[in-house]
Coordinates of C-alpha atoms in Angstrom, one line a residue:
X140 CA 0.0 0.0 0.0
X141 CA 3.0 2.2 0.8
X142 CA 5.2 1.4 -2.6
X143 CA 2.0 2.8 -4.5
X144 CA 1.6 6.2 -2.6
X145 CA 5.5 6.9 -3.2
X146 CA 5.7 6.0 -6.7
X147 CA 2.9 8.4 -7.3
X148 CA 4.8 11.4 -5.0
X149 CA 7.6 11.4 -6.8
X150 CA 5.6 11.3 -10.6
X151 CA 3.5 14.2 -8.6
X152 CA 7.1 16.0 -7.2
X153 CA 8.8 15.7 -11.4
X154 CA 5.7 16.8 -12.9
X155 CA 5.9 20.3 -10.6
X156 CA 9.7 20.6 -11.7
X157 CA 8.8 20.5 -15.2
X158 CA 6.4 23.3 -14.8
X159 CA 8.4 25.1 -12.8
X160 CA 11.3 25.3 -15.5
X161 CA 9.1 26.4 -18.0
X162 CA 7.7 28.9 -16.1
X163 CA 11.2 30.2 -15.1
X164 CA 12.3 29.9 -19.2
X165 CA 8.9 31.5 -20.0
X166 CA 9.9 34.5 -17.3
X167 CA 13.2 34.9 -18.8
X168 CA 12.4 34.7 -22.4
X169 CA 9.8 37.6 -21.4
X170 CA 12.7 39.6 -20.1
X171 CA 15.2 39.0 -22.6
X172 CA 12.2 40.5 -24.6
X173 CA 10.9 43.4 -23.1
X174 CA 15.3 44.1 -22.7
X175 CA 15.8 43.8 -26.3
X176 CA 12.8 45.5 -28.2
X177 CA 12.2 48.9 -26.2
X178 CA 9.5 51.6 -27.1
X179 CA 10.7 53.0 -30.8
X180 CA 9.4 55.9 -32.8
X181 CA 7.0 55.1 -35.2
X182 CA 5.5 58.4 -36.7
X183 CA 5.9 62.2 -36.3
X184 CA 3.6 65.0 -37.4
X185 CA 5.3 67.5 -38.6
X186 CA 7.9 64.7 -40.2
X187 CA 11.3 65.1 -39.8
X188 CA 12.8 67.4 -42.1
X189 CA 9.5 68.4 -43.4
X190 CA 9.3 71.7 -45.0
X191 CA 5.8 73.1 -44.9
X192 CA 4.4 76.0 -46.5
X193 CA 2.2 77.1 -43.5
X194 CA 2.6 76.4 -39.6
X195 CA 1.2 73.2 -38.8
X196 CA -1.6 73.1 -35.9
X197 CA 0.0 70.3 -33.4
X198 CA 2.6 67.9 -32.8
X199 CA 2.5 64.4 -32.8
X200 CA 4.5 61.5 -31.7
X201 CA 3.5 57.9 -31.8
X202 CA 5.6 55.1 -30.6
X203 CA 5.3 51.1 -31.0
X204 CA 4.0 50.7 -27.7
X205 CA 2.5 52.3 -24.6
X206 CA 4.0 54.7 -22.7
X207 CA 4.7 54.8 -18.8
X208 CA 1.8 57.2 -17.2
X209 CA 4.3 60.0 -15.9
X210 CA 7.5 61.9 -16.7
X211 CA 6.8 62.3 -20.5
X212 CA 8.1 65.9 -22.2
X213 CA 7.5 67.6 -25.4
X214 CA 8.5 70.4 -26.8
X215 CA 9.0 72.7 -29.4
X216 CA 12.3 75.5 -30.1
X217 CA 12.5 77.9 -32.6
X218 CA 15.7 79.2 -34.4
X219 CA 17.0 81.3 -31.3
X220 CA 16.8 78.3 -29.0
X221 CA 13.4 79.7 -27.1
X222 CA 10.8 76.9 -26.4
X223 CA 7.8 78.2 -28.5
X224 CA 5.0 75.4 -27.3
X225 CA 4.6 72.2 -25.0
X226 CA 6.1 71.3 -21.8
X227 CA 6.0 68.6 -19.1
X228 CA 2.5 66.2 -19.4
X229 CA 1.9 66.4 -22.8
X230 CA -2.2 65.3 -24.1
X231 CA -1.6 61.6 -24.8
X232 CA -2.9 59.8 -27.7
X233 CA -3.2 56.7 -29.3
X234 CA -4.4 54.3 -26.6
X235 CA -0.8 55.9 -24.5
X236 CA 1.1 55.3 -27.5
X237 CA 1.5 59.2 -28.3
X238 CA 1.7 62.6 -27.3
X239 CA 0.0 65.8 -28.9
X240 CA 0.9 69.3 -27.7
X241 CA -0.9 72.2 -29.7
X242 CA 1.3 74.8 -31.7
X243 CA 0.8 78.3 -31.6
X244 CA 1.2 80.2 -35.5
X245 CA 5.0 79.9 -36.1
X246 CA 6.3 82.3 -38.4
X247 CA 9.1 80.9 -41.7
X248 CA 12.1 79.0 -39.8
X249 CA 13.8 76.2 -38.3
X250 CA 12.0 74.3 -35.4
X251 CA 13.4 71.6 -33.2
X252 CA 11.0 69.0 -31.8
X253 CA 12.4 67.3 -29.0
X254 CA 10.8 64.6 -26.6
X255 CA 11.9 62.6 -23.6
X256 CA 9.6 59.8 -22.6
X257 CA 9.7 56.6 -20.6
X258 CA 8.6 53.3 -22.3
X259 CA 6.5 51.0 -20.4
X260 CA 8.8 48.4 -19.6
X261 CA 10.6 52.1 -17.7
X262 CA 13.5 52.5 -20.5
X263 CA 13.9 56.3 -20.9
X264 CA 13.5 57.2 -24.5
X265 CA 14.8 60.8 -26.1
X266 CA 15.3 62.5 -29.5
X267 CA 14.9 65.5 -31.4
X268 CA 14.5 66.4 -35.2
X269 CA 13.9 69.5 -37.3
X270 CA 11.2 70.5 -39.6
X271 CA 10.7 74.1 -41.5
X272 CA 7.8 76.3 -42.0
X273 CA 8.6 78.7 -44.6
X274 CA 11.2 79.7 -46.8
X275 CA 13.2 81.4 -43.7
X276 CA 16.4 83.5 -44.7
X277 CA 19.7 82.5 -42.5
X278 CA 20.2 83.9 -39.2
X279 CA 21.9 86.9 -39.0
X280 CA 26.2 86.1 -39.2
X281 CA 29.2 88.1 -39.2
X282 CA 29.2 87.9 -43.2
X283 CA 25.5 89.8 -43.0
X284 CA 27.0 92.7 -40.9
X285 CA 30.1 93.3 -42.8
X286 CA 29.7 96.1 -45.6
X287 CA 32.2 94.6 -47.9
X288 CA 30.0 92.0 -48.2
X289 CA 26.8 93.3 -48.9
X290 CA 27.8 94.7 -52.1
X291 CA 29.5 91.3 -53.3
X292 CA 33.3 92.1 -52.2
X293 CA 35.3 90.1 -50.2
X294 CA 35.5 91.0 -46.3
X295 CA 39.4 92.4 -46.1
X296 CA 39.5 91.3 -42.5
X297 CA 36.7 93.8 -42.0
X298 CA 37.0 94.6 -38.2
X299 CA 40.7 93.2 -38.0
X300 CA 42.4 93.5 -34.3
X301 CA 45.5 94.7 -36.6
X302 CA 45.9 98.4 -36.7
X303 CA 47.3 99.0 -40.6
X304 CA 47.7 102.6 -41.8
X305 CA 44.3 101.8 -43.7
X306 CA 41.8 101.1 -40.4
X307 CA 43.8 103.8 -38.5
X308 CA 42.3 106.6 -41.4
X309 CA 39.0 104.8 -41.5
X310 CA 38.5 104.9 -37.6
X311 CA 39.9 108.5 -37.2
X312 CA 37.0 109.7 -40.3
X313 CA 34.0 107.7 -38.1
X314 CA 35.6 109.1 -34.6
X315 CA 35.5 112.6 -36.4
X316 CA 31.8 111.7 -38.0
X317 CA 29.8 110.7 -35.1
X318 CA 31.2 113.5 -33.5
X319 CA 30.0 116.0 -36.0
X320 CA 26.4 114.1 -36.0
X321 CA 26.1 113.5 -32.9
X322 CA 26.6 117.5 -31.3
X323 CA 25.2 118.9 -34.6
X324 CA 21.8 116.9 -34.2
X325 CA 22.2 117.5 -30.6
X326 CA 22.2 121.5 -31.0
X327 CA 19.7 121.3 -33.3
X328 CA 17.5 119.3 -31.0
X329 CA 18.5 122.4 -28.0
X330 CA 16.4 124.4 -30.7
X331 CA 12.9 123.3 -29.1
X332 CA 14.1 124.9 -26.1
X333 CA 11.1 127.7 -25.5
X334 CA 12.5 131.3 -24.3
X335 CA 16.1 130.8 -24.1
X336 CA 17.7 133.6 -23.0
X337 CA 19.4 135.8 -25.6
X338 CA 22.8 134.9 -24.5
X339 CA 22.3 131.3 -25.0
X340 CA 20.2 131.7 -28.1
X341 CA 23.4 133.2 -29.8
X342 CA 25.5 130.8 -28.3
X343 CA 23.5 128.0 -29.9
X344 CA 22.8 129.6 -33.0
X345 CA 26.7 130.2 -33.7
X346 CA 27.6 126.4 -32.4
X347 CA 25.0 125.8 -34.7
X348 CA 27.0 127.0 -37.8
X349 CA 30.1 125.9 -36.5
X350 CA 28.9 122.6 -36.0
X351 CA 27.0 122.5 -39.7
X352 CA 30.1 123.2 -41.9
X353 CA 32.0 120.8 -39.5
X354 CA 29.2 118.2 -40.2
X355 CA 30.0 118.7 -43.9
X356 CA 33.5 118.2 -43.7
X357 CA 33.1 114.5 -41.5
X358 CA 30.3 113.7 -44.0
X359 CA 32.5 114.3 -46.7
X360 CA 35.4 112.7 -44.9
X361 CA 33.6 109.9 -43.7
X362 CA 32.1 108.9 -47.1
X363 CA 34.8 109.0 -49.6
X364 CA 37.0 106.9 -47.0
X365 CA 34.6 104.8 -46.1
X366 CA 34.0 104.0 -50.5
X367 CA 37.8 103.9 -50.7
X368 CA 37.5 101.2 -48.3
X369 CA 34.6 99.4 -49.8
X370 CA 36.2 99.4 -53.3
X371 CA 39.3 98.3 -52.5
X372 CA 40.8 96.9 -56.2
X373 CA 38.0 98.0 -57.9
X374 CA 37.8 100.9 -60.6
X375 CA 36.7 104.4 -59.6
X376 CA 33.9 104.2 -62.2
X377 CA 32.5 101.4 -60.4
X378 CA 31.6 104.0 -57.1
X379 CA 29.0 105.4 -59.1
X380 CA 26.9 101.8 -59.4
X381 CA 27.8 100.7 -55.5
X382 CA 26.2 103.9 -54.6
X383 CA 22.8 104.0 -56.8
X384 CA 22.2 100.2 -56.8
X385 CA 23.0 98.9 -53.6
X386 CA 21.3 99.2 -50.1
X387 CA 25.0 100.1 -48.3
X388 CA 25.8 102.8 -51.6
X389 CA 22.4 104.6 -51.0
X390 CA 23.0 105.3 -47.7
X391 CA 26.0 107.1 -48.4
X392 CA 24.8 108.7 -51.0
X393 CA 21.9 109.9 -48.8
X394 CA 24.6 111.0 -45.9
X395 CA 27.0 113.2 -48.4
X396 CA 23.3 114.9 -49.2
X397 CA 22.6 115.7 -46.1
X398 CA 25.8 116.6 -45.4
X399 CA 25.8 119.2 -48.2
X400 CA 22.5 120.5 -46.2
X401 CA 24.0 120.4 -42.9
X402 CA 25.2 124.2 -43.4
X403 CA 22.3 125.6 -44.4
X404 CA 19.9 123.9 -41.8
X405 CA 20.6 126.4 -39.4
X406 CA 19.4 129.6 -41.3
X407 CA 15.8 128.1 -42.2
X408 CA 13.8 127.6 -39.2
X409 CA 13.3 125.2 -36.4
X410 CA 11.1 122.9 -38.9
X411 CA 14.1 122.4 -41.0
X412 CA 16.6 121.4 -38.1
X413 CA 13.7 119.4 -37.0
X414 CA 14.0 117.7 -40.7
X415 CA 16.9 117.5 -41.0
X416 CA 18.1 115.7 -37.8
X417 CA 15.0 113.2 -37.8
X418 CA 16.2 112.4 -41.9
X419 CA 19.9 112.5 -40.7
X420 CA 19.2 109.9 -37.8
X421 CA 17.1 107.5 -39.5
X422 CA 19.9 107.3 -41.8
X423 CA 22.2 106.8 -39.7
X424 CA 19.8 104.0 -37.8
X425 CA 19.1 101.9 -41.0
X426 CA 23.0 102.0 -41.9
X427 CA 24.2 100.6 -38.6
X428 CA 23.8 96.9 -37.5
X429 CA 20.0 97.0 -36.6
X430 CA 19.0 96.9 -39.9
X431 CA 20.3 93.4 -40.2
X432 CA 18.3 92.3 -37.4
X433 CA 15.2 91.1 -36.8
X434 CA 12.0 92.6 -36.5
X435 CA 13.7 95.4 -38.2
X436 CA 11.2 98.2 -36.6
X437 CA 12.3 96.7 -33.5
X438 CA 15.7 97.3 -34.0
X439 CA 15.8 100.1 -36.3
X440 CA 13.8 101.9 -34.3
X441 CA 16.1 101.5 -30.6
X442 CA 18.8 102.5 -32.7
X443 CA 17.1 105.2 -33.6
X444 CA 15.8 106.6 -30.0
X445 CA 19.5 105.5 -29.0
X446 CA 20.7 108.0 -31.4
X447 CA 18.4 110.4 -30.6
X448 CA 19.0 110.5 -26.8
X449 CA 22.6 110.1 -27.5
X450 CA 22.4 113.7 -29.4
X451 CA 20.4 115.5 -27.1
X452 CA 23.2 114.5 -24.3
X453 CA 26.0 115.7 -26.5
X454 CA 24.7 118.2 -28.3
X455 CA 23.6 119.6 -24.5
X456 CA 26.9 119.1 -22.7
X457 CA 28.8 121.1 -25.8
X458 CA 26.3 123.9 -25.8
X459 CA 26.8 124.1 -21.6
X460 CA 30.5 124.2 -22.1
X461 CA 30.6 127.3 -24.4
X462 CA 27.9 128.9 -22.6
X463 CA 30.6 128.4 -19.7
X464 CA 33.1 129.7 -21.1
X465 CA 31.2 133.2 -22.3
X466 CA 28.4 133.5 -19.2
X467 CA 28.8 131.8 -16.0
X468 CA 25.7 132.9 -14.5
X469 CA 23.8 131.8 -17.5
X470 CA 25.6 128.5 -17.7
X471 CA 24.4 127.5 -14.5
X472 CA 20.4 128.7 -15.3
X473 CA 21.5 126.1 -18.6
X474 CA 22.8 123.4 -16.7
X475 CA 19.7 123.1 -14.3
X476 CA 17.7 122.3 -17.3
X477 CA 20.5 120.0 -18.8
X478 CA 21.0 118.0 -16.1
X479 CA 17.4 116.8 -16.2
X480 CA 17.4 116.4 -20.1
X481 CA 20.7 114.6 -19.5
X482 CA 19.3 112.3 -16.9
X483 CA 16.4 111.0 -18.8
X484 CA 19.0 110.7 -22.1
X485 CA 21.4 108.7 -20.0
X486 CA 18.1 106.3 -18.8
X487 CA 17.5 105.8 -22.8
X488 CA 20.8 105.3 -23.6
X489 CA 21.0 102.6 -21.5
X490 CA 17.5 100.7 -21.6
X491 CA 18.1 101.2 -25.6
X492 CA 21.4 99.7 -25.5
X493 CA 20.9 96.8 -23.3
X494 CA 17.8 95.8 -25.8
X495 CA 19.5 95.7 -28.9
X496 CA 22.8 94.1 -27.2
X497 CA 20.1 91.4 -26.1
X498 CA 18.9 91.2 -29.9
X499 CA 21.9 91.0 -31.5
X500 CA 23.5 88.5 -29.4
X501 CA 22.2 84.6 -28.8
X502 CA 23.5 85.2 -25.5
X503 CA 25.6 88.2 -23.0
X504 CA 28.5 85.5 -23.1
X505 CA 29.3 86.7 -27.0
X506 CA 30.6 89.9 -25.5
X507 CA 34.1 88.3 -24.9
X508 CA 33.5 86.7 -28.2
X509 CA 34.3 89.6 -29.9
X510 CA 35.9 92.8 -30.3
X511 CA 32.4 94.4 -31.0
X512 CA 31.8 93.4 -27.4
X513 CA 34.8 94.2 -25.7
X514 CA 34.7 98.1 -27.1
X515 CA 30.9 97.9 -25.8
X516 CA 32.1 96.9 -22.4
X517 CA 34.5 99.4 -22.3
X518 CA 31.3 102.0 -23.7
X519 CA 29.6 100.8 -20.9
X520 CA 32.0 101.7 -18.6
X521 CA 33.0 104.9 -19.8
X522 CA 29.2 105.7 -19.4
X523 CA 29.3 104.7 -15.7
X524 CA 32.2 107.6 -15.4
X525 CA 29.9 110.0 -17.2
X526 CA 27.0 109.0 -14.4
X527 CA 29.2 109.7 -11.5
X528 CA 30.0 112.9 -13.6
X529 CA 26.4 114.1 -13.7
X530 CA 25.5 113.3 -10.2
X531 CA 28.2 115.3 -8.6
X532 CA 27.5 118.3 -11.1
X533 CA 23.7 118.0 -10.3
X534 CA 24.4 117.4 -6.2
X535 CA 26.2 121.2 -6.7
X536 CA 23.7 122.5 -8.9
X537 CA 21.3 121.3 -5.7
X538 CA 23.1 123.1 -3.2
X539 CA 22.8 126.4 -5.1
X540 CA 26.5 126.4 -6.4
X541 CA 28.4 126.5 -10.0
X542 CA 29.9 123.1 -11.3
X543 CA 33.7 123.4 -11.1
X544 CA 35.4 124.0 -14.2
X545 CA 37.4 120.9 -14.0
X546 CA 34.4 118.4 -13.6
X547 CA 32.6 120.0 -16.7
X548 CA 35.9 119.0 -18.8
X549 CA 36.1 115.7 -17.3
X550 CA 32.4 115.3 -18.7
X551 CA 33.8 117.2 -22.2
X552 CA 36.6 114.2 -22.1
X553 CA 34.2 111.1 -21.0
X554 CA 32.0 112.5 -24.2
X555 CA 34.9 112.4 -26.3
X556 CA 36.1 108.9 -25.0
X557 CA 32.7 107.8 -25.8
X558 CA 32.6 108.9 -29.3
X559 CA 36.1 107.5 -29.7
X560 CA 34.4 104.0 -29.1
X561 CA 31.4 104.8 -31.1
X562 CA 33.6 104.8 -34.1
X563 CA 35.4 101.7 -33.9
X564 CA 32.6 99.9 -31.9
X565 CA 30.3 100.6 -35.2
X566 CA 33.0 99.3 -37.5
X567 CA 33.1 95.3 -36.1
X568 CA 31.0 93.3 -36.0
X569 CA 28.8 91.4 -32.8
X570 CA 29.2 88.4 -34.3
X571 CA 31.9 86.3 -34.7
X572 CA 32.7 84.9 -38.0
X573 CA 31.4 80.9 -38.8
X574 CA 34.3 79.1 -40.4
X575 CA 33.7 75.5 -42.0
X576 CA 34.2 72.4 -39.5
X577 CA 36.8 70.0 -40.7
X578 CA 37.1 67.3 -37.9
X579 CA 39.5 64.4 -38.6
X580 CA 40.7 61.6 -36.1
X581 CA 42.8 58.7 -36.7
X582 CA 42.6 55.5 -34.8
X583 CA 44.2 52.0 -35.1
X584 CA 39.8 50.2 -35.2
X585 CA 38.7 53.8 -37.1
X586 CA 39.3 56.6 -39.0
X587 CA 37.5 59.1 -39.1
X588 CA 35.9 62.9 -41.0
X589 CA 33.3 65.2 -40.5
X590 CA 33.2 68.2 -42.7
X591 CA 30.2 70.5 -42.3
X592 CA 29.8 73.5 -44.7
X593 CA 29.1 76.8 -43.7
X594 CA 28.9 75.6 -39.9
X595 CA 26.4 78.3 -39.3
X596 CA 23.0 77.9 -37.8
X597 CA 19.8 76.4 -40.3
X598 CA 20.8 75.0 -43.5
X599 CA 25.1 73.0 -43.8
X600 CA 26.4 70.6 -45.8
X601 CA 27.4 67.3 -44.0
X602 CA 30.4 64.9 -45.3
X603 CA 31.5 62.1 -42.8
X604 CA 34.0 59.6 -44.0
X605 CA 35.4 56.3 -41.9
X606 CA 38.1 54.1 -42.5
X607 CA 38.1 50.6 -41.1
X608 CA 40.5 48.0 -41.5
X609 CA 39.6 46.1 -45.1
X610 CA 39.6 43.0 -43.2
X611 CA 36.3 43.7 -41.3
X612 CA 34.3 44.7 -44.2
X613 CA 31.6 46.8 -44.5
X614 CA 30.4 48.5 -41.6
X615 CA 26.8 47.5 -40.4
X616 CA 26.1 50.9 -39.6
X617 CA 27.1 54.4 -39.5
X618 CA 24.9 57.1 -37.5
X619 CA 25.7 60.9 -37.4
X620 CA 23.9 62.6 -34.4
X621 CA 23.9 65.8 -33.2
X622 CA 23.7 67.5 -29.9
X623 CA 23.4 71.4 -28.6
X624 CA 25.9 70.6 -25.6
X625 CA 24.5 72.2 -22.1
X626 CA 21.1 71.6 -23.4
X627 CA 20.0 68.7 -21.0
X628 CA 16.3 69.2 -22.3
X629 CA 17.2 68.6 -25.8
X630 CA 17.7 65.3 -27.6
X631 CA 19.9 63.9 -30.2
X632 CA 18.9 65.3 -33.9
X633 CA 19.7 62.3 -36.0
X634 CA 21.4 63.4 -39.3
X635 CA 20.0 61.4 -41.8
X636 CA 23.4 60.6 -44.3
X637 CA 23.8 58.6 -47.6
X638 CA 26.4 56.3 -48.8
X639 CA 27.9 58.2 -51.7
X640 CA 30.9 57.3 -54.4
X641 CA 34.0 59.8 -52.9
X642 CA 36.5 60.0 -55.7
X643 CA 38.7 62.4 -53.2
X644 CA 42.0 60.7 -53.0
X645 CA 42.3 60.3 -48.7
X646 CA 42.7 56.4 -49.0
X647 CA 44.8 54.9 -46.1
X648 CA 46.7 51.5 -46.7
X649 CA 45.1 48.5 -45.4
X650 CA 42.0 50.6 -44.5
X651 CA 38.4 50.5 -46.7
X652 CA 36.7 53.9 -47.2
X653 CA 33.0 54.4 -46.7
X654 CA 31.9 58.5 -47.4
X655 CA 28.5 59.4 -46.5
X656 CA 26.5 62.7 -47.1
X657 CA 23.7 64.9 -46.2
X658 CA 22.5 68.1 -46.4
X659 CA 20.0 69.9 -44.1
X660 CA 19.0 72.6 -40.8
X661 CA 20.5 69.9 -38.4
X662 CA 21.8 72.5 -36.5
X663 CA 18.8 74.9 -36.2
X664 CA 20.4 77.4 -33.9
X665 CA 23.6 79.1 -32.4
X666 CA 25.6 77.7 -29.7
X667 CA 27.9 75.1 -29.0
X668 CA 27.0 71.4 -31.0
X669 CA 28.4 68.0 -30.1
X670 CA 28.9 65.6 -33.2
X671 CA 28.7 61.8 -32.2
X672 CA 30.0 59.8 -34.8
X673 CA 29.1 55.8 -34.2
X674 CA 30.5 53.3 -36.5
X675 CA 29.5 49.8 -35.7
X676 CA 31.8 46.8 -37.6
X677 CA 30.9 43.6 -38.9
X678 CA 31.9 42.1 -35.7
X679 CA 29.0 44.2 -34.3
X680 CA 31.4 46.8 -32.3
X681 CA 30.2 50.1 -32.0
X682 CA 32.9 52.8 -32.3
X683 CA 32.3 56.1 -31.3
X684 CA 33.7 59.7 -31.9
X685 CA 33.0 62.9 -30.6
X686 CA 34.4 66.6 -31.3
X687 CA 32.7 69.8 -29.7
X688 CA 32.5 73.1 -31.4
X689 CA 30.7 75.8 -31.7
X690 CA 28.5 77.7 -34.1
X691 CA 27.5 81.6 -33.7

């Protein structure tokens, strides 16, 4: 009876072993699953690299499989790097496949989509790509801001750190220009000035004619060295075409006219002055680097209060200074009313300045990029001096006293400092100059060389070649991705390259070539980039590369 019972328990106790091996293979072979065939992208709206003639209404992103319930992100940039729509929680769709976030009206350029998500099974998940809305012209670059350039010469180290004889003329005509504009505009403005005393009427009225044939002179000056410049290597009878058929030529041509006027302004009225400094300024505005930026009313226009507060300071501190030196009495019954004027300037000045130096740069860091922004730093600073200046004139003015002769010169000299930097500030450039990325690294497993043409932000030129060793073969894969480093929030944008035949002659003995291509807005704004190069052999091991540089 007992033989039976234990023949059966031990067919009962082999049966339960069998199942629980399988169940223990079934377990693993769900892991090794789950492990090896994470959530993938499936389908984008907008598509990557579309390029659509009107802004699309949302974004969509479906995957292969459901989604975890929680730390899911999408967003959207635009070409200055500024997060335009979406967030953290996108609207899911697709049974939790997907995520939707809605899109406001996006004006022509280069967005970047990027999305971090976590796939069911908890693998975190993250990419980017680029689509276009639009026809959008590039970003504004050094090449845009340089004069020789936008009549179709070549740059002559425009803005060079080396002073030649050439740049030492050029600056010395623009220190001697602004100079003029800015204290003839500024006396003109001094015009509105209701019931000056007679004393400082004629003291105005004859800085006023000084100042006018002086302005012709820098105009003249400024111009004809400025086209010297420009037409380097060209022939004289080609001025005539660069100033009636191009933007930079007209401008010119409009400054030696109102140049020519600048003598007679003074005789005809306060209307004309009036006229003449608005038309003169404007001028001035649309030929400086504003006009490059955009929206161009935006920055044309603080350029053009900039100018304007700029004159009413100079063309104010002059007229106190020879009222000074003819009428002490009077110059102090002046310098009450100045000092107010000069205030409110010096608040326009700098809420006008910091604006456009916000606009024109991706970010304040591009100051010590440049020598643009290292003569604005030292603008800046010379301003802070002219401050301290004007408080400690105003504190005696308070107390019932006369400024001292020797602060009101110091303030003369800060002016004249400031001017100084005004004309070679306006001469470089806030940008730095994008030169072409060539990237090559040599390795005993790989070979490899990135090229990308013009390196600038929206639209390059990609060219990646690797070398492997002939014996391996062909690789099984070849992926270019890049990355805006510091950008934790943003994913990889995955170039999409093509094998194409490279008759360059680069070979390396014992080593196979394979060149790849693509062309595209993979880097849609400034800053720095990281290029990840992975290579993986026939042997199924993944090289990788990486070089950092930076686009502006």
């Amino acid at each position: 009876m007992i033989q039976p019972w234990n023949g059966q328990w031990r067919t009962h106790r082999f049966a339960w072993l069998i199942l629980g091996l399988i169940a223990i293979g079934a377990i693993l072979f769900a892991g090794a699953s789950t492990a090896g065939a994470h959530a993938s992208l499936t389908k984008t709206e907008p598509s990557a690299d579309a390029r659509m003639d009107a802004s699309p209404e949302a974004v969509r992103i479906v995957f292969n499989e459901r989604l975890d319930t929680g730390g899911a992100k999408l967003f959207v940039l635009d070409e200055l790097s500024k997060q335009v729509a979406g967030g953290r929680d996108p609207e899911r769709i697709e049974q939790g496949k997907g995520l939707q976030i809605p899109l406001p009206k996006l004006g022509e350029g280069h967005y970047t989509v990027s999305y971090s998500v976590i796939s069911e099974d908890g693998h975190p998940i993250s990419g980017a790509y680029v689509f276009t809305v639009g026809n959008p012209a590039p970003l504004p670059d050094a090449s845009q801001l340089d004069p020789h350039k936008q009549v179709g010469h070549s740059s002559h180290d425009h803005g060079g750190t080396a002073l030649t004889d050439r740049l030492f003329l050029l600056y010395a005509a623009r220190i001697v220009y602004y100079a003029a504009l800015l204290v003839f505009a500024g006396l003109l403005l001094w015009s509105v000035q209701r019931s000056p005393s007679e004393t400082l009427k004629q003291a105005r009225d004859k800085a006023i004619d000084i100042a006018g044939k002086f302005m012709l002179l820098a105009a003249l000056a400024y111009v004809f060295i400025s086209m010297m410049d420009l037409m380097r290597g060209e022939p004289v009878s080609a001025w005539l075409d660069i100033l009636t058929d191009t933007t930079t030529g007209r401008l010119y041509a409009a400054t030696l006219l109102l140049g020519f006027a600048a003598p007679l302004v003074g005789g005809i009225g306060l209307a004309a002055r009036l006229f003449w400094t608005a038309v003169m300024l404007f001028v001035e505005a649309w030929s400086g680097h504003a006009s490059v930026f955009k929206p161009v009313i935006y920055t044309v226009g603080l350029d053009y209060v900039h100018l304007v507060a700029a004159s009413l300071w100079s063309g104010g501190l002059i007229l106190l200074y020879v009222v000074w030196r003819k009428e002490r009495p009077e110059a102090g019954r002046f310098a009450l009313v100045f000092s107010r004027w000069a205030l409110l300037s010096f608040l326009v000045l700098w809420v006008t300045g910091i604006l456009s130096t916000l606009d024109f740069l991706p970010s304040l860091a591009y100051l010590f990029y440049t020598a643009w922004g290292k003569w604005l730093i030292a603008k800046a600073a010379i301003s802070l001096l002219v401050a301290i200046a004007a408080f400690l004139i105003r504190r005696r003015l308070a107390r019932g006293d006369l400024p001292p002769n020797g602060l009101l010169k110091a303030d003369v000299g800060l002016l004249a400092a400031i001017v100084l930097t005004i004309g070679i500030l306006t001469y470089q450039t806030p940008l730095p100059a994008n030169e072409p990325l060539h990237y090559h690294e040599m390795g005993a497993d790989l070979h490899v060389t990135l090229r990308v043409t013009p390196n600038a932000p929206g639209d390059n030129s990609y060219i990646l070649k690797v070398w492997l060793p002939e014996t391996l073969g062909n690789p099984k894969q070849v992926q270019l991705r890049l990355l805006p480093a510091g950008r934790e929030d943003v994913g990889f944008i995955d170039v999409p390259i093509k094998a194409f035949e490279d008759d360059e002659m680069d070979s390396f003995p014992e080593y196979a070539k394979f060149a790849f291509e693509a062309e595209g807005p993979y880097m849609p704004f400034a800053g720095e980039w990281k290029a990840q190069i992975r290579v993986t052999d026939s042997k199924g091991t993944e090289l990788v590369r990486e070089t950092t540089f930076r686009v502006y």
